[in-house]
Amino acid sequence: MTEKQDISPSDDRRSIDPLLLDSQLCFSLYSTMHAFNKTYRRVLKGLDLTYPQYLVMLVLWERDELNVSDICDRLRLETTTVTPLLKRLEGRGVLRRERSKQDERQVIISLTDVGRTLKEQARNIPHCMAEALECSLDEMIDLQGRLDRIRENLSKHL
């Protein structure tokens, strides 16, 4: 019978074999994002929002009455990804989609009263996530800065 090997990210073998799964930064980010999504699913359940819908709402809570392309730019997503989210949120009555009076090609997205009320109900979400992370505020700020820098550096190569 063979003993199961424990290969952890801190294992020294990563410097010997760079093709170990746990040596891959991309896998660490991918699996962390998967854990984030599962945690957000639980935390957002009471608001009846998915994580992508929550991101759209965060953008609109920051600044109401945006066109679709502004929302896409802010989220770094394509229109084909964002439009179905907006349609579902409109169906729930949390936002409105209207053609711009100045340029009929543009669709303006604005919050309804239900959407503004949802913001108050969501106020505790960041706190719940911070508790789940078990990190200090300083650690979270440092990590976010590092991740932002990684994203910016990678974006230069797209």
mmCIF file of C-alpha atoms in Angstrom:
data_model
loop_
_atom_site.group_PDB
_atom_site.id
_atom_site.type_symbol
_atom_site.label_atom_id
_atom_site.label_comp_id
_atom_site.label_asym_id
_atom_site.label_seq_id
_atom_site.Cartn_x
_atom_site.Cartn_y
_atom_site.Cartn_z
ATOM 1 C CA MET A 1 0.000 0.000 0.000
ATOM 2 C CA THR A 2 1.403 3.406 -0.934
ATOM 3 C CA GLU A 3 1.189 6.384 1.337
ATOM 4 C CA LYS A 4 -0.598 9.428 -0.071
ATOM 5 C CA GLN A 5 1.838 12.279 -0.656
ATOM 6 C CA ASP A 6 0.942 15.663 0.732
ATOM 7 C CA ILE A 7 1.889 18.310 -1.804
ATOM 8 C CA SER A 8 1.131 21.711 -0.365
ATOM 9 C CA PRO A 9 1.797 25.096 -1.996
ATOM 10 C CA SER A 10 4.604 25.757 0.476
ATOM 11 C CA ASP A 11 6.348 22.496 -0.431
ATOM 12 C CA ASP A 12 9.985 22.931 -1.525
ATOM 13 C CA ARG A 13 9.385 20.647 -4.521
ATOM 14 C CA ARG A 14 7.801 23.567 -6.345
ATOM 15 C CA SER A 15 11.278 25.008 -6.972
ATOM 16 C CA ILE A 16 12.410 21.629 -8.320
ATOM 17 C CA ASP A 17 9.457 21.021 -10.652
ATOM 18 C CA PRO A 18 7.705 24.171 -11.877
ATOM 19 C CA LEU A 19 4.986 22.050 -13.508
ATOM 20 C CA LEU A 20 3.475 20.837 -10.247
ATOM 21 C CA LEU A 21 -0.139 21.946 -10.031
ATOM 22 C CA ASP A 22 0.400 23.630 -6.680
ATOM 23 C CA SER A 23 3.342 25.549 -8.146
ATOM 24 C CA GLN A 24 1.006 27.377 -10.505
ATOM 25 C CA LEU A 25 -0.051 30.869 -9.455
ATOM 26 C CA CYS A 26 -2.934 30.608 -11.905
ATOM 27 C CA PHE A 27 -4.272 27.548 -10.059
ATOM 28 C CA SER A 28 -4.029 29.316 -6.710
ATOM 29 C CA LEU A 29 -6.031 32.223 -8.139
ATOM 30 C CA TYR A 30 -8.509 29.920 -9.882
ATOM 31 C CA SER A 31 -9.184 27.751 -6.833
ATOM 32 C CA THR A 32 -9.388 30.819 -4.578
ATOM 33 C CA MET A 33 -11.936 32.398 -6.929
ATOM 34 C CA HIS A 34 -13.921 29.162 -6.832
ATOM 35 C CA ALA A 35 -13.954 29.342 -3.008
ATOM 36 C CA PHE A 36 -14.932 33.026 -3.196
ATOM 37 C CA ASN A 37 -17.859 32.195 -5.482
ATOM 38 C CA LYS A 38 -19.121 29.459 -3.156
ATOM 39 C CA THR A 39 -18.867 31.788 -0.168
ATOM 40 C CA TYR A 40 -20.606 34.627 -2.013
ATOM 41 C CA ARG A 41 -23.356 32.221 -3.103
ATOM 42 C CA ARG A 42 -24.090 31.486 0.568
ATOM 43 C CA VAL A 43 -23.809 35.134 1.685
ATOM 44 C CA LEU A 44 -25.900 36.521 -1.210
ATOM 45 C CA LYS A 45 -28.648 33.903 -0.924
ATOM 46 C CA GLY A 46 -30.767 36.153 1.298
ATOM 47 C CA LEU A 47 -30.663 38.921 -1.313
ATOM 48 C CA ASP A 48 -31.526 36.501 -4.118
ATOM 49 C CA LEU A 49 -28.492 37.712 -6.101
ATOM 50 C CA THR A 50 -25.812 35.777 -7.901
ATOM 51 C CA TYR A 51 -22.220 36.970 -7.592
ATOM 52 C CA PRO A 52 -22.182 38.493 -11.128
ATOM 53 C CA GLN A 53 -25.497 40.248 -10.403
ATOM 54 C CA TYR A 54 -24.012 41.577 -7.161
ATOM 55 C CA LEU A 55 -21.088 43.027 -9.125
ATOM 56 C CA VAL A 56 -23.504 44.824 -11.470
ATOM 57 C CA MET A 57 -25.368 46.201 -8.473
ATOM 58 C CA LEU A 58 -22.117 47.412 -6.876
ATOM 59 C CA VAL A 59 -21.360 49.393 -10.039
ATOM 60 C CA LEU A 60 -24.838 50.961 -10.046
ATOM 61 C CA TRP A 61 -24.757 51.697 -6.308
ATOM 62 C CA GLU A 62 -21.524 53.598 -6.928
ATOM 63 C CA ARG A 63 -22.981 55.554 -9.814
ATOM 64 C CA ASP A 64 -26.542 55.297 -11.048
ATOM 65 C CA GLU A 65 -27.678 55.868 -14.633
ATOM 66 C CA LEU A 66 -24.877 54.366 -16.658
ATOM 67 C CA ASN A 67 -24.947 53.075 -20.188
ATOM 68 C CA VAL A 68 -24.303 49.392 -20.770
ATOM 69 C CA SER A 69 -20.794 49.919 -22.147
ATOM 70 C CA ASP A 70 -19.787 51.871 -19.009
ATOM 71 C CA ILE A 71 -20.945 48.965 -16.839
ATOM 72 C CA CYS A 72 -19.069 46.503 -19.061
ATOM 73 C CA ASP A 73 -15.899 48.601 -18.870
ATOM 74 C CA ARG A 74 -16.128 48.880 -15.094
ATOM 75 C CA LEU A 75 -16.585 45.118 -14.698
ATOM 76 C CA ARG A 76 -14.081 44.269 -17.458
ATOM 77 C CA LEU A 77 -16.713 42.083 -19.110
ATOM 78 C CA GLU A 78 -18.186 41.830 -22.597
ATOM 79 C CA THR A 79 -21.647 43.135 -23.476
ATOM 80 C CA THR A 80 -22.748 39.578 -24.263
ATOM 81 C CA THR A 81 -22.032 38.645 -20.632
ATOM 82 C CA VAL A 82 -23.532 41.735 -18.988
ATOM 83 C CA THR A 83 -26.741 42.111 -21.036
ATOM 84 C CA PRO A 84 -28.358 38.869 -19.750
ATOM 85 C CA LEU A 85 -27.494 39.909 -16.170
ATOM 86 C CA LEU A 86 -29.179 43.271 -16.734
ATOM 87 C CA LYS A 87 -32.264 41.616 -18.225
ATOM 88 C CA ARG A 88 -32.604 39.289 -15.216
ATOM 89 C CA LEU A 89 -32.165 42.179 -12.777
ATOM 90 C CA GLU A 90 -34.716 44.214 -14.715
ATOM 91 C CA GLY A 91 -37.115 41.263 -14.498
ATOM 92 C CA ARG A 92 -36.705 41.331 -10.718
ATOM 93 C CA GLY A 93 -37.548 45.025 -10.689
ATOM 94 C CA VAL A 94 -34.211 46.257 -9.297
ATOM 95 C CA LEU A 95 -33.195 48.265 -12.357
ATOM 96 C CA ARG A 96 -34.612 49.866 -15.466
ATOM 97 C CA ARG A 97 -33.240 49.739 -19.011
ATOM 98 C CA GLU A 98 -34.200 52.692 -21.201
ATOM 99 C CA ARG A 99 -32.991 54.027 -24.532
ATOM 100 C CA SER A 100 -31.017 57.243 -24.236
ATOM 101 C CA LYS A 101 -32.942 60.306 -25.380
ATOM 102 C CA GLN A 102 -29.715 61.800 -26.777
ATOM 103 C CA ASP A 103 -28.553 58.644 -28.588
ATOM 104 C CA GLU A 104 -31.109 55.899 -29.183
ATOM 105 C CA ARG A 105 -28.307 53.384 -29.797
ATOM 106 C CA GLN A 106 -27.373 53.555 -26.122
ATOM 107 C CA VAL A 107 -29.272 51.884 -23.305
ATOM 108 C CA ILE A 108 -29.184 53.655 -19.935
ATOM 109 C CA ILE A 109 -29.362 51.501 -16.817
ATOM 110 C CA SER A 110 -30.810 53.035 -13.668
ATOM 111 C CA LEU A 111 -31.792 51.724 -10.265
ATOM 112 C CA THR A 112 -35.402 51.447 -9.182
ATOM 113 C CA ASP A 113 -36.536 52.053 -5.609
ATOM 114 C CA VAL A 114 -36.260 48.285 -5.107
ATOM 115 C CA GLY A 115 -32.631 48.415 -6.291
ATOM 116 C CA ARG A 116 -31.808 51.279 -3.950
ATOM 117 C CA THR A 117 -33.433 49.427 -1.032
ATOM 118 C CA LEU A 118 -31.393 46.350 -1.900
ATOM 119 C CA LYS A 119 -28.246 48.402 -1.262
ATOM 120 C CA GLU A 120 -29.240 48.829 2.375
ATOM 121 C CA GLN A 121 -29.878 45.098 2.675
ATOM 122 C CA ALA A 122 -26.419 44.399 1.181
ATOM 123 C CA ARG A 123 -24.473 46.630 3.588
ATOM 124 C CA ASN A 124 -23.334 43.650 5.676
ATOM 125 C CA ILE A 125 -22.008 41.607 2.727
ATOM 126 C CA PRO A 126 -18.427 43.009 2.837
ATOM 127 C CA HIS A 127 -18.283 42.359 6.592
ATOM 128 C CA CYS A 128 -19.465 38.753 6.120
ATOM 129 C CA MET A 129 -16.805 38.196 3.470
ATOM 130 C CA ALA A 130 -14.091 39.762 5.644
ATOM 131 C CA GLU A 131 -15.043 37.386 8.461
ATOM 132 C CA ALA A 132 -14.889 34.417 6.094
ATOM 133 C CA LEU A 133 -11.434 35.483 4.884
ATOM 134 C CA GLU A 134 -10.079 35.656 8.429
ATOM 135 C CA CYS A 135 -7.685 38.429 7.353
ATOM 136 C CA SER A 136 -6.959 41.779 8.897
ATOM 137 C CA LEU A 137 -7.971 44.930 7.037
ATOM 138 C CA ASP A 138 -4.283 45.654 6.356
ATOM 139 C CA GLU A 139 -3.800 42.165 4.885
ATOM 140 C CA MET A 140 -6.854 42.582 2.658
ATOM 141 C CA ILE A 141 -5.694 46.006 1.421
ATOM 142 C CA ASP A 142 -2.207 44.641 0.717
ATOM 143 C CA LEU A 143 -3.587 41.619 -1.136
ATOM 144 C CA GLN A 144 -5.958 43.743 -3.207
ATOM 145 C CA GLY A 145 -3.077 46.013 -4.206
ATOM 146 C CA ARG A 146 -0.970 43.032 -5.261
ATOM 147 C CA LEU A 147 -3.826 41.513 -7.267
ATOM 148 C CA ASP A 148 -4.563 44.854 -8.957
ATOM 149 C CA ARG A 149 -0.904 45.121 -9.959
ATOM 150 C CA ILE A 150 -0.910 41.568 -11.353
ATOM 151 C CA ARG A 151 -4.069 42.314 -13.375
ATOM 152 C CA GLU A 152 -2.590 45.556 -14.741
ATOM 153 C CA ASN A 153 0.661 43.831 -15.707
ATOM 154 C CA LEU A 154 -1.159 40.979 -17.435
ATOM 155 C CA SER A 155 -3.448 43.435 -19.252
ATOM 156 C CA LYS A 156 -0.393 44.912 -20.966
ATOM 157 C CA HIS A 157 0.080 41.581 -22.745
ATOM 158 C CA LEU A 158 -3.454 41.126 -24.063
#
